[in-house]
CSV table of C-alpha atoms and ligand atoms in Angstrom, one decimal:
chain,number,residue,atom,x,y,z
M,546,UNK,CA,-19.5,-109.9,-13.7
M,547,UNK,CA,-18.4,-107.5,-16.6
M,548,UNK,CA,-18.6,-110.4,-18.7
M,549,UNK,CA,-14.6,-110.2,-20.1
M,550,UNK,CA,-15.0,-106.9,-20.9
M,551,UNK,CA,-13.1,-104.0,-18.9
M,552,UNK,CA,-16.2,-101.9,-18.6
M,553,UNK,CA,-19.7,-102.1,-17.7
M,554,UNK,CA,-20.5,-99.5,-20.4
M,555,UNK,CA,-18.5,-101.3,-22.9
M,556,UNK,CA,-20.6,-104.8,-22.0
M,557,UNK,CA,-24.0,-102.7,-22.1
M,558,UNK,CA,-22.9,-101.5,-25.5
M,559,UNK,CA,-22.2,-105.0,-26.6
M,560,UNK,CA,-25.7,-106.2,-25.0
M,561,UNK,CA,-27.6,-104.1,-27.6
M,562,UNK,CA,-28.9,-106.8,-30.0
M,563,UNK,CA,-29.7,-108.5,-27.4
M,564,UNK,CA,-31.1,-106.2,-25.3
M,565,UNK,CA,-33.3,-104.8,-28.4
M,566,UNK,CA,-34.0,-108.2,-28.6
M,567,UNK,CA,-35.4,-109.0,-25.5
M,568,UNK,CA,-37.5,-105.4,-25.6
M,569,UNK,CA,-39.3,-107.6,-29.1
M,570,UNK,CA,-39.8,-110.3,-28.0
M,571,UNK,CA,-43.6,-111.7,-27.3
M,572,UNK,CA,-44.2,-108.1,-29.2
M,573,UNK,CA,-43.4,-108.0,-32.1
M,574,UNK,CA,-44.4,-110.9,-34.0
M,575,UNK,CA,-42.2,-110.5,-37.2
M,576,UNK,CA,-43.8,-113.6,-39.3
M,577,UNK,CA,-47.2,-112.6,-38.6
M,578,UNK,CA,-46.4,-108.4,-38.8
M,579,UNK,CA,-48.3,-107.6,-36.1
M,580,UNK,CA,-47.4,-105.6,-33.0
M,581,UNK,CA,-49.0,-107.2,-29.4
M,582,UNK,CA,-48.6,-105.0,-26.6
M,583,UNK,CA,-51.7,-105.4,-24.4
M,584,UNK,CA,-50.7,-101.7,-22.4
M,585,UNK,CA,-51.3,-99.9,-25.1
M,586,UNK,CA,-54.6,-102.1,-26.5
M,587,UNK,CA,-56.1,-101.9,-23.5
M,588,UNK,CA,-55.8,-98.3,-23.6
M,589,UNK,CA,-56.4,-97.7,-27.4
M,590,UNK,CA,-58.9,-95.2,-27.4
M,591,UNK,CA,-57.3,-92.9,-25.2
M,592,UNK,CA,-53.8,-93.3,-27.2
M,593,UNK,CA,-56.1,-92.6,-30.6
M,594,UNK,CA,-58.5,-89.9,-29.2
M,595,UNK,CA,-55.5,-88.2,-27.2
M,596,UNK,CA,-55.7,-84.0,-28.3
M,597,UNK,CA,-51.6,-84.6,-27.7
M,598,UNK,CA,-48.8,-86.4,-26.1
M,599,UNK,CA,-47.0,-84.9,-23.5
M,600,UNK,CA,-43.2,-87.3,-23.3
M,601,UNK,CA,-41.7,-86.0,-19.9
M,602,UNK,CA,-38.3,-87.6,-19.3
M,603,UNK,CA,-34.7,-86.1,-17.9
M,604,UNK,CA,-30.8,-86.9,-19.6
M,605,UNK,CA,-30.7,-89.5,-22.2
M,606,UNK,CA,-34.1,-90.7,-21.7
M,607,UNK,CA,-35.4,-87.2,-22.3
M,608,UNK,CA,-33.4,-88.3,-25.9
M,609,UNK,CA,-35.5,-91.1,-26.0
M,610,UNK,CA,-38.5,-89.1,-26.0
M,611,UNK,CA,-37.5,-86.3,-28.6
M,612,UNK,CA,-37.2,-89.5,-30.8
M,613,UNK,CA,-40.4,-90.5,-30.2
M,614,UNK,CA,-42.0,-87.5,-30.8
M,615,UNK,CA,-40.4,-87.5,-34.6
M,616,UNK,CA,-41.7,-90.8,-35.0
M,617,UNK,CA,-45.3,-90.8,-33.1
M,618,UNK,CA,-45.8,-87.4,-35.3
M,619,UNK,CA,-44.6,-89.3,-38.5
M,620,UNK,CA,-46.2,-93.1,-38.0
M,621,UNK,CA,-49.1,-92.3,-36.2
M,622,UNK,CA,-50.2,-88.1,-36.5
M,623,UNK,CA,-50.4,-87.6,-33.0
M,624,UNK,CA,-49.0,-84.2,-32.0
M,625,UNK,CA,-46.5,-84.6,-29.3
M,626,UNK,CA,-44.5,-82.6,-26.9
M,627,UNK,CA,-41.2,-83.7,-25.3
M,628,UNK,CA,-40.5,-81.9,-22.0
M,629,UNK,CA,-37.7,-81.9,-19.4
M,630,UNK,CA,-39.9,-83.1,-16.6
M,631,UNK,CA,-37.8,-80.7,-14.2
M,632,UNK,CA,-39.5,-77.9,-16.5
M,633,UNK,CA,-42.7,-79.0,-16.9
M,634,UNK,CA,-43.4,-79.8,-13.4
M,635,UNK,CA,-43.0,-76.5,-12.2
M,636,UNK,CA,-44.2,-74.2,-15.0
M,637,UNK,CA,-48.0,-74.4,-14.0
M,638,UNK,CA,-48.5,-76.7,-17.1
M,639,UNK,CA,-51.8,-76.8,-19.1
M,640,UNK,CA,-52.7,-80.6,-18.8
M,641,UNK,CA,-56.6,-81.9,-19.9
M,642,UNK,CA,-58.5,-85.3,-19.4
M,643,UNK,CA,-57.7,-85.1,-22.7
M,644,UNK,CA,-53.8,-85.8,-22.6
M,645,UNK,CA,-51.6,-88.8,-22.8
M,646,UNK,CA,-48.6,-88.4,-20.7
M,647,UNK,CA,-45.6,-90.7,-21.6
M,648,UNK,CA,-43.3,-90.8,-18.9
M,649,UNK,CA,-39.7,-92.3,-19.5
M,650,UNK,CA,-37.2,-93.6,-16.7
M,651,UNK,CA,-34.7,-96.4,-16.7
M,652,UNK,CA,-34.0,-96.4,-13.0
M,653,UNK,CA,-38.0,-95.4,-12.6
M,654,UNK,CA,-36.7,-93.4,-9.3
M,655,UNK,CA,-35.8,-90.1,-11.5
M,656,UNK,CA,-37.2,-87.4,-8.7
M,657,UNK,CA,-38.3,-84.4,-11.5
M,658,UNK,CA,-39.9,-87.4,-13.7
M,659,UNK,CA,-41.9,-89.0,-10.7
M,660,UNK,CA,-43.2,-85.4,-9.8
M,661,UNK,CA,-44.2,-84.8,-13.1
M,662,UNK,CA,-46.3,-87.7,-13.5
M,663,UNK,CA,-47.9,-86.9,-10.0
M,664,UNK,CA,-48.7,-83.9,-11.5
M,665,UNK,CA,-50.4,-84.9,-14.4
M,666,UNK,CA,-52.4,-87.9,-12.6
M,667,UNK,CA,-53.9,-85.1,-10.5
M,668,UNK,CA,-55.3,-83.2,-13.4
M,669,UNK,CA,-56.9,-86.4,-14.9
M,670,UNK,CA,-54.1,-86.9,-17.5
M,671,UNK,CA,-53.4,-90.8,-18.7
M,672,UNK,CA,-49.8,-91.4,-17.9
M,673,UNK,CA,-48.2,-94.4,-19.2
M,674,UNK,CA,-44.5,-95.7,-18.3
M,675,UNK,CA,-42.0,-96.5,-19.9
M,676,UNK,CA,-39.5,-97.9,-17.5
M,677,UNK,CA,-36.1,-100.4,-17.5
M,678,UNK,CA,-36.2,-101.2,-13.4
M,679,UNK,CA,-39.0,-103.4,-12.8
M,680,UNK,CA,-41.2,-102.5,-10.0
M,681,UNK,CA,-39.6,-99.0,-9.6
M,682,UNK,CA,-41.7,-96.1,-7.9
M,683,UNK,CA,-42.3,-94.7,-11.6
M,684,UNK,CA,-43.4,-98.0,-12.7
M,685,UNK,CA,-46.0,-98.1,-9.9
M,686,UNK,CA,-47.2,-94.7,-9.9
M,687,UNK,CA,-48.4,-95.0,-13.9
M,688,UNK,CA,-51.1,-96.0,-14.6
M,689,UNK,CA,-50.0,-98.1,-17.6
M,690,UNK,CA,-47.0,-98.3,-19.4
M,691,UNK,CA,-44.2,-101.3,-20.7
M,692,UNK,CA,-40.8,-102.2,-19.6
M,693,UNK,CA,-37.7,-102.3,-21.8
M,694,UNK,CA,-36.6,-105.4,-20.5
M,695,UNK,CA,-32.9,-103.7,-21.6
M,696,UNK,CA,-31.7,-106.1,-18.4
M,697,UNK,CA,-29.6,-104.3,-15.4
M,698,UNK,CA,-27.2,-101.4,-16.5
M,699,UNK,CA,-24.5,-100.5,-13.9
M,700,UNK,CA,-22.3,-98.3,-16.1
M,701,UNK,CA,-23.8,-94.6,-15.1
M,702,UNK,CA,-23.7,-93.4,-19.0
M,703,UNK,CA,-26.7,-94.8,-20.3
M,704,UNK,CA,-26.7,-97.4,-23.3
M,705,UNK,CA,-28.6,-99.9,-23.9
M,706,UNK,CA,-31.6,-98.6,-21.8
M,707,UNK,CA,-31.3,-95.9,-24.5
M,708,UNK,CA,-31.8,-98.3,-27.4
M,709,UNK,CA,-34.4,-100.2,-26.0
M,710,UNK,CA,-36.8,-97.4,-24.8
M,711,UNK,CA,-36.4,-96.4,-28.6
M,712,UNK,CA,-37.7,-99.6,-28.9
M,713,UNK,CA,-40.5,-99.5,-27.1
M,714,UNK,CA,-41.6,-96.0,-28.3
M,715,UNK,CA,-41.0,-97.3,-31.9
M,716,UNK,CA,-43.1,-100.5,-31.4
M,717,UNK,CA,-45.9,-98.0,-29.8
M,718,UNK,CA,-45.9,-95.4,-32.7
M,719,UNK,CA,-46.1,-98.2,-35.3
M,720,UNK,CA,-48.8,-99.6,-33.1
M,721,UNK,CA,-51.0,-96.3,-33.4
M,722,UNK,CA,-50.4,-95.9,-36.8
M,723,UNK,CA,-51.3,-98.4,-37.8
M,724,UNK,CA,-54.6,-98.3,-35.6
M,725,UNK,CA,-55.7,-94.9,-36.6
M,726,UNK,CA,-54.6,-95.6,-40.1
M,727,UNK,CA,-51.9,-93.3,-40.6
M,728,UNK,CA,-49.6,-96.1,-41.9
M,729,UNK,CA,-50.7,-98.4,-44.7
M,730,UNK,CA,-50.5,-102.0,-43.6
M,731,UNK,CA,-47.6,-102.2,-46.3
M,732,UNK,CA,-46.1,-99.7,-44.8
M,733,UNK,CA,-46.3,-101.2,-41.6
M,734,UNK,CA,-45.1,-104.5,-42.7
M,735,UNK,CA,-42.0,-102.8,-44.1
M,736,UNK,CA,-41.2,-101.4,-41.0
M,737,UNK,CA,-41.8,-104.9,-39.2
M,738,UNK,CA,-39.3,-106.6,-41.1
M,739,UNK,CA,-36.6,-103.7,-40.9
M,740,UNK,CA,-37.2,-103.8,-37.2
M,741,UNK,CA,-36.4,-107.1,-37.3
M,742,UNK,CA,-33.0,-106.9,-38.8
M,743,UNK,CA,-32.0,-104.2,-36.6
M,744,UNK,CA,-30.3,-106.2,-34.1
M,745,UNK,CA,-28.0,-108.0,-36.3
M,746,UNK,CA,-27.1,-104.9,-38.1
M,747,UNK,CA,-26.1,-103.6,-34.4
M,748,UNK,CA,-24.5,-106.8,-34.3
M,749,UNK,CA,-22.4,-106.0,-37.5
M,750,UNK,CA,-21.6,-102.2,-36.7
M,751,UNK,CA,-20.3,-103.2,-33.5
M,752,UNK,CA,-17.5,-105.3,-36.0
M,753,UNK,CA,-16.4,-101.4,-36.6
M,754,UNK,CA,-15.0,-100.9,-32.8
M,755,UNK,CA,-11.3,-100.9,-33.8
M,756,UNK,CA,-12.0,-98.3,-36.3
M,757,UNK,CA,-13.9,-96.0,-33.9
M,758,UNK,CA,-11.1,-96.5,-31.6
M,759,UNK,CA,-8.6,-94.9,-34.3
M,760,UNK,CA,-10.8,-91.8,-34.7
M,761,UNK,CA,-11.2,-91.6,-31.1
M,762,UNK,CA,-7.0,-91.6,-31.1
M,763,UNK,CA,-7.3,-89.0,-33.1
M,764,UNK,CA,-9.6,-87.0,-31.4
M,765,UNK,CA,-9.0,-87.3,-27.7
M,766,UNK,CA,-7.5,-84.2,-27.0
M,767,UNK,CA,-9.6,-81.9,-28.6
M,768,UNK,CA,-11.6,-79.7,-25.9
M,769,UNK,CA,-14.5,-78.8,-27.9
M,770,UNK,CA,-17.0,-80.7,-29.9
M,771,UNK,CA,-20.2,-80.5,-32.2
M,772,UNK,CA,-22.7,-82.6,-32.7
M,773,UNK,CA,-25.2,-82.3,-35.4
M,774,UNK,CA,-27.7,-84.0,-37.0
M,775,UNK,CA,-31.3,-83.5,-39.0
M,776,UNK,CA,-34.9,-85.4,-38.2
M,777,UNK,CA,-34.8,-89.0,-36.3
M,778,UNK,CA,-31.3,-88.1,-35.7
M,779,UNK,CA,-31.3,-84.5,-34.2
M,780,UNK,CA,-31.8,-86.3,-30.8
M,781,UNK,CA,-29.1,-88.5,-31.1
M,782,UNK,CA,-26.8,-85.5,-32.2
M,783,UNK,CA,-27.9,-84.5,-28.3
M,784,UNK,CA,-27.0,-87.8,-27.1
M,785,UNK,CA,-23.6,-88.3,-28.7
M,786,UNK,CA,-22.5,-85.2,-27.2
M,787,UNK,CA,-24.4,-86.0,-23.8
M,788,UNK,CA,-21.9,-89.1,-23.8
M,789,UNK,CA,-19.3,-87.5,-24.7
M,790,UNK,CA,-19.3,-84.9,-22.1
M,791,UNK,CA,-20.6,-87.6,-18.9
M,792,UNK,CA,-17.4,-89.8,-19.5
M,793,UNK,CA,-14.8,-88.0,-20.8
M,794,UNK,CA,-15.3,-84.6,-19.5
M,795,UNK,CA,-14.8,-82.8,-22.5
M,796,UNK,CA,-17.3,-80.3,-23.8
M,797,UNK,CA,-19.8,-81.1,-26.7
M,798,UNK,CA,-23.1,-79.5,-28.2
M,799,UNK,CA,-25.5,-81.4,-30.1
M,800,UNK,CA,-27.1,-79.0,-32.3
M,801,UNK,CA,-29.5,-79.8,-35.4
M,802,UNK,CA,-27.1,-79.2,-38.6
M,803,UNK,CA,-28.7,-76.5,-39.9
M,804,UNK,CA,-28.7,-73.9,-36.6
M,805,UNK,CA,-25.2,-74.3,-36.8
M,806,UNK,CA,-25.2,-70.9,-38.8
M,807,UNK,CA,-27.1,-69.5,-36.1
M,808,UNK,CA,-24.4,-69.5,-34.0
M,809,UNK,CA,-22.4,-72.6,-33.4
M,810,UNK,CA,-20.5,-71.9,-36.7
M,811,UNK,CA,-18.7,-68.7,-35.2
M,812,UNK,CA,-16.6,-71.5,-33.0
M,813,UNK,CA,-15.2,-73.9,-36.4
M,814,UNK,CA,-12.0,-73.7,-36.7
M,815,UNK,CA,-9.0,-76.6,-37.1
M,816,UNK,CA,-8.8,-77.1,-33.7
M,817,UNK,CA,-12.7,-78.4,-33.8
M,818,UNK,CA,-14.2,-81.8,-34.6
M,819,UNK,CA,-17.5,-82.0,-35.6
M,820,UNK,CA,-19.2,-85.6,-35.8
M,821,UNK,CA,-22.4,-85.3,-38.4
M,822,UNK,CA,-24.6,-87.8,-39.1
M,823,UNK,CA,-25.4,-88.0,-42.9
M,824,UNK,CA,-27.7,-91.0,-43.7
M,825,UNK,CA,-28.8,-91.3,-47.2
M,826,UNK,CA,-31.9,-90.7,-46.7
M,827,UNK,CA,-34.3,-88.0,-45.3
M,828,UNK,CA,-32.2,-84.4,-45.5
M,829,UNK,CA,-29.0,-85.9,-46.7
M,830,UNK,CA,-28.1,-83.1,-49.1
M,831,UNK,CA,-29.2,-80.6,-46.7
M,832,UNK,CA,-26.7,-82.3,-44.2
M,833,UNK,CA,-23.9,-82.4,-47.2
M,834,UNK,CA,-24.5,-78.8,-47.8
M,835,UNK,CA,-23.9,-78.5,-43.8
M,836,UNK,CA,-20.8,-80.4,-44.3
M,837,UNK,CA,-19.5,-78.2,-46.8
M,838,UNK,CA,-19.4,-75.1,-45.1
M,839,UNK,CA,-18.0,-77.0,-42.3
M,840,UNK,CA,-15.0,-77.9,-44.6
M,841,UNK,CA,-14.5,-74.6,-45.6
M,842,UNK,CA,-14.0,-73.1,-42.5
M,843,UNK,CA,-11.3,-76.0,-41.5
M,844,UNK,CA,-13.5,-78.2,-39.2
M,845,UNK,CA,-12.3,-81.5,-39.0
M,846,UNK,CA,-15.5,-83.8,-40.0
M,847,UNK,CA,-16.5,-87.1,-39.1
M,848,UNK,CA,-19.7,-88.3,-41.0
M,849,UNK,CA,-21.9,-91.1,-39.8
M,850,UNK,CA,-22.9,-92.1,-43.4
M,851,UNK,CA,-24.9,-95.2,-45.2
M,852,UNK,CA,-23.0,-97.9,-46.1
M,853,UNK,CA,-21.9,-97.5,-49.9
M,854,UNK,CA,-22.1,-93.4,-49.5
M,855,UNK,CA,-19.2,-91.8,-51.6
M,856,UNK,CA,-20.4,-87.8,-51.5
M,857,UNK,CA,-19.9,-87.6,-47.8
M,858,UNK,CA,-16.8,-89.6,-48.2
M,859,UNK,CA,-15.3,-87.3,-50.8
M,860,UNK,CA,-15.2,-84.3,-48.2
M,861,UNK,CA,-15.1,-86.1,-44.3
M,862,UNK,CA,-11.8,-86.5,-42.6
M,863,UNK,CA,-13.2,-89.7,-41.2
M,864,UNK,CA,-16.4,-91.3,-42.3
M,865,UNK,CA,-18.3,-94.5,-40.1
M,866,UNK,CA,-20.7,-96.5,-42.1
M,867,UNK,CA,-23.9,-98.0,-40.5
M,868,UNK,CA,-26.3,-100.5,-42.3
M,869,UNK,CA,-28.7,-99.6,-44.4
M,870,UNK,CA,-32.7,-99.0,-42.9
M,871,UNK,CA,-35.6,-97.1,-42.8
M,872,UNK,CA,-34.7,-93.3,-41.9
M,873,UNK,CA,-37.1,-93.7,-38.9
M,874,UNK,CA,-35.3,-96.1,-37.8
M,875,UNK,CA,-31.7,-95.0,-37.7
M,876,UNK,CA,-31.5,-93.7,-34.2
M,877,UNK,CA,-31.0,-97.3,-33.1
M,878,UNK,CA,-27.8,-97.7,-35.4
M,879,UNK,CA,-26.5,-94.1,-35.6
M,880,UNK,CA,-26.3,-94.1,-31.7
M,881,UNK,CA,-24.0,-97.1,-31.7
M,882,UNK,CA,-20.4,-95.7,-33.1
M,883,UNK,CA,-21.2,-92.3,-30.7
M,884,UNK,CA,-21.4,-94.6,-27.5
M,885,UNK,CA,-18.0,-96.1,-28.6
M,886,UNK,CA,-16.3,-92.8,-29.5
M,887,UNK,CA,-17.0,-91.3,-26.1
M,888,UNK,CA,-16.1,-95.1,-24.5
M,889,UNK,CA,-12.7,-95.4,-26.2
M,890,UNK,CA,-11.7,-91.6,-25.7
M,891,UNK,CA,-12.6,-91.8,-21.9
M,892,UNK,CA,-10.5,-94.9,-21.6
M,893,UNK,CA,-7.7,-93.2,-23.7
M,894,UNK,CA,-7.7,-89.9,-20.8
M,895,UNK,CA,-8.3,-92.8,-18.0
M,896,UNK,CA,-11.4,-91.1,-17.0
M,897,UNK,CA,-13.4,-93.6,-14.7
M,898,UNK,CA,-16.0,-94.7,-17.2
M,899,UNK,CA,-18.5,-96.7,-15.6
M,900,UNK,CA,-18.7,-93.9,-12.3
M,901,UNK,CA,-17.7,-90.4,-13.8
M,902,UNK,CA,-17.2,-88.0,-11.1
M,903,UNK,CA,-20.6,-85.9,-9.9
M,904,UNK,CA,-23.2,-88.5,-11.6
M,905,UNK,CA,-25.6,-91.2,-9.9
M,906,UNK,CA,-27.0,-93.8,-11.5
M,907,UNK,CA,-30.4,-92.2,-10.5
M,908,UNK,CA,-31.5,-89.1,-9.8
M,909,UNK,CA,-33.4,-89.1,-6.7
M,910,UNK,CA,-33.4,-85.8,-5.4
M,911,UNK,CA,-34.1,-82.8,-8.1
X,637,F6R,C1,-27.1,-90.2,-19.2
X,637,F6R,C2,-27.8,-90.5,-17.9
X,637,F6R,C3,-28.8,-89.5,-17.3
X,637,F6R,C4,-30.1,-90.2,-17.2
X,637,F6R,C5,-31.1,-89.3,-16.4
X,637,F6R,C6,-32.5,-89.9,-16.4
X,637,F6R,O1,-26.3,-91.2,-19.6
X,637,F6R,O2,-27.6,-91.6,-17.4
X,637,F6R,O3,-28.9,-88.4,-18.1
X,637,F6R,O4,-30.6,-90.5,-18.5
X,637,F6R,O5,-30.6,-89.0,-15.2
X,637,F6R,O6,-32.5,-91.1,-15.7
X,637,F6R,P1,-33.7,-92.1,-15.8
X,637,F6R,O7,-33.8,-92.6,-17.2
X,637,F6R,O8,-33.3,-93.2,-14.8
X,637,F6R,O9,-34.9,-91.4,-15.4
């Protein structure tokens, strides 16, 4: 059932091109760059005339969402909001006719997320889904929405359900860009085609497993980590430390690189490993200026750089390359050597990685 592998998680891992696959398919329509997705045609005017977004989500789908608000804001101009829907629900929100509520769920059973959309039906809100489990009470109670069709995932850290509601939400910004004519059709045909290669270049930077492995060797024993990255891949900065600390029990904070001198900084020492991503693109030498007073303070660095990088290279302990893509679009490779860092290290302290202690696959009590 785990398909030769030892883990659940590791399989789910493995399923990604698939998986982000499968979420395309009968979509996006690569050879004729256009995006079909009758939920949100059907419901165009209220996505375009929308005041705002409102993403509600909890964990690693609340990731999901903080993703999609950099790229709804960037494709399409909508303003968006990303809430923990265990906040939201019960802070007396401000919700209009007006709003488009994007609720986000794998299991679709999260209690906090179901409540929250409850909340915002009864104040006339559109709420559309965003769900893995087919037929789940979240997928129900929306009143539009599209599955990831990520396929089941046992292992309790989520992984591919990850990817694949990134997706989803990508597919959905592009769609409204493109609409409300934010994005230029060649813009929108660029980001088409490098959608399209993004499951083979999972594909190739899951070839670099044995390498994570070694820095994960390396690494195991530490008892405190950072996380940081800048833009599309602040969130998964969050993530890689969410995964970290679900399945191996050691603590991590995600942190967008350039707080770190708010705070986070006071705690870099030798003893501290600090895992940056620094794609070429976007804030890169903002991120390389991060890196440096990193270095100088004796953190050990390991830099998730763009293939052919040599400036990172020059001052990381350990670099891991990814493909090269749009900036937008790097969430869906950067998140791929994090997932196997935490795997391989929670192996390595024989942890129980697909059922770490406390956790449920879903959440439905709050
Ligand atoms: C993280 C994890 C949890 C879930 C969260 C929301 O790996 O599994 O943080 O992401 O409980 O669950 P769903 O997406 O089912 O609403």
């Amino acid at each position: 059932e785990k398909g030769g592998y030892d883990h659940f998680m590791l399989k789910e891992i493995h399923e990604q091109p698939k998986a982000i696959t499968d979420t395309f398919r009968g979509r996006m329509l690569a050879d004729k760059n256009m995006i079909k997705m009758s939920s949100v045609d059907l419901n165009l005017d209220k996505f375009l005339n929308a005041n705002r977004i409102i993403i509600v989500a909890c964990g690693t789908s609340w990731h999901a969402g903080l993703v999609a608000e950099y790229l709804f804001e960037d494709m399409a101009r909508i303003p968006v909001e990303v809430e923990y829907a265990s906040e939201f629900r019960y802070r007396n929100p401000i919700i209009t006719e007006k709003d488009v509520v994007i609720a986000i769920s794998q299991s679709g059973e999260t209690a906090d997320t179901l409540a929250a959309i409850k909340l915002a039906k009864s104040k006339g809100a559109f709420v559309y889904g965003v769900c893995n489990v087919v037929g789940s009470s979240i997928a129900r109670e929306t009143h539009s929405g599209a599955y990831t069709h990520a396929g089941p995932e046992i292992g309790v850290a989520s992984t591919k359900a990850f990817t694949t509601q990134i997706t989803v939400l990508t597919l959905i910004a592009l769609k409204l860009g493109k609409a409300n004519g934010s994005l230029s059709d060649q813009a929108f045909k660029d980001y088409i085609q490098k959608m399209n290669r993004i499951p083979k270049q999972v594909e190739e930077l899951l070839k670099i497993d044995d390498h994570v492995k070694s820095i994960a060797a390396v690494y195991k024993d530490a008892k405190n980590c950072l996380y940081l990255g800048r833009g599309f891949n602040f969130p998964v900065a969050l993530e890689g430390a969410l995964k970290l600390k679900e399945i191996s029990y050691i603590h991590a904070e995600g942190y967008p690189a350039a707080e770190m001198k708010h705070g986070p900084i006071a705690l870099i020492d030798e003893n501290m490993p600090i895992f940056v991503i620094a794609t070429n693109k976007g804030h890169y030498e903002k991120v390389v200026s991060n890196i440096q007073e990193i270095k100088s303070r004796a953190g050990k660095i390991i830099a998730i750089v763009t293939v052919g990088d040599t400036q990172v290279k020059e001052i990381a302990d350990h670099t891991i390359e990814i493909p090269d893509t749009q900036e937008a679009l790097t969430p869906l490779l950067t998140t791929i050597p994090f997932q196997l860092l935490s795997y391989h290290i929670a192996v390595m302290l024989n942890k129980n990685v697909d059922q770490p202690r406390n956790l449920a696959k879903s959440v439905t009590v709050e």
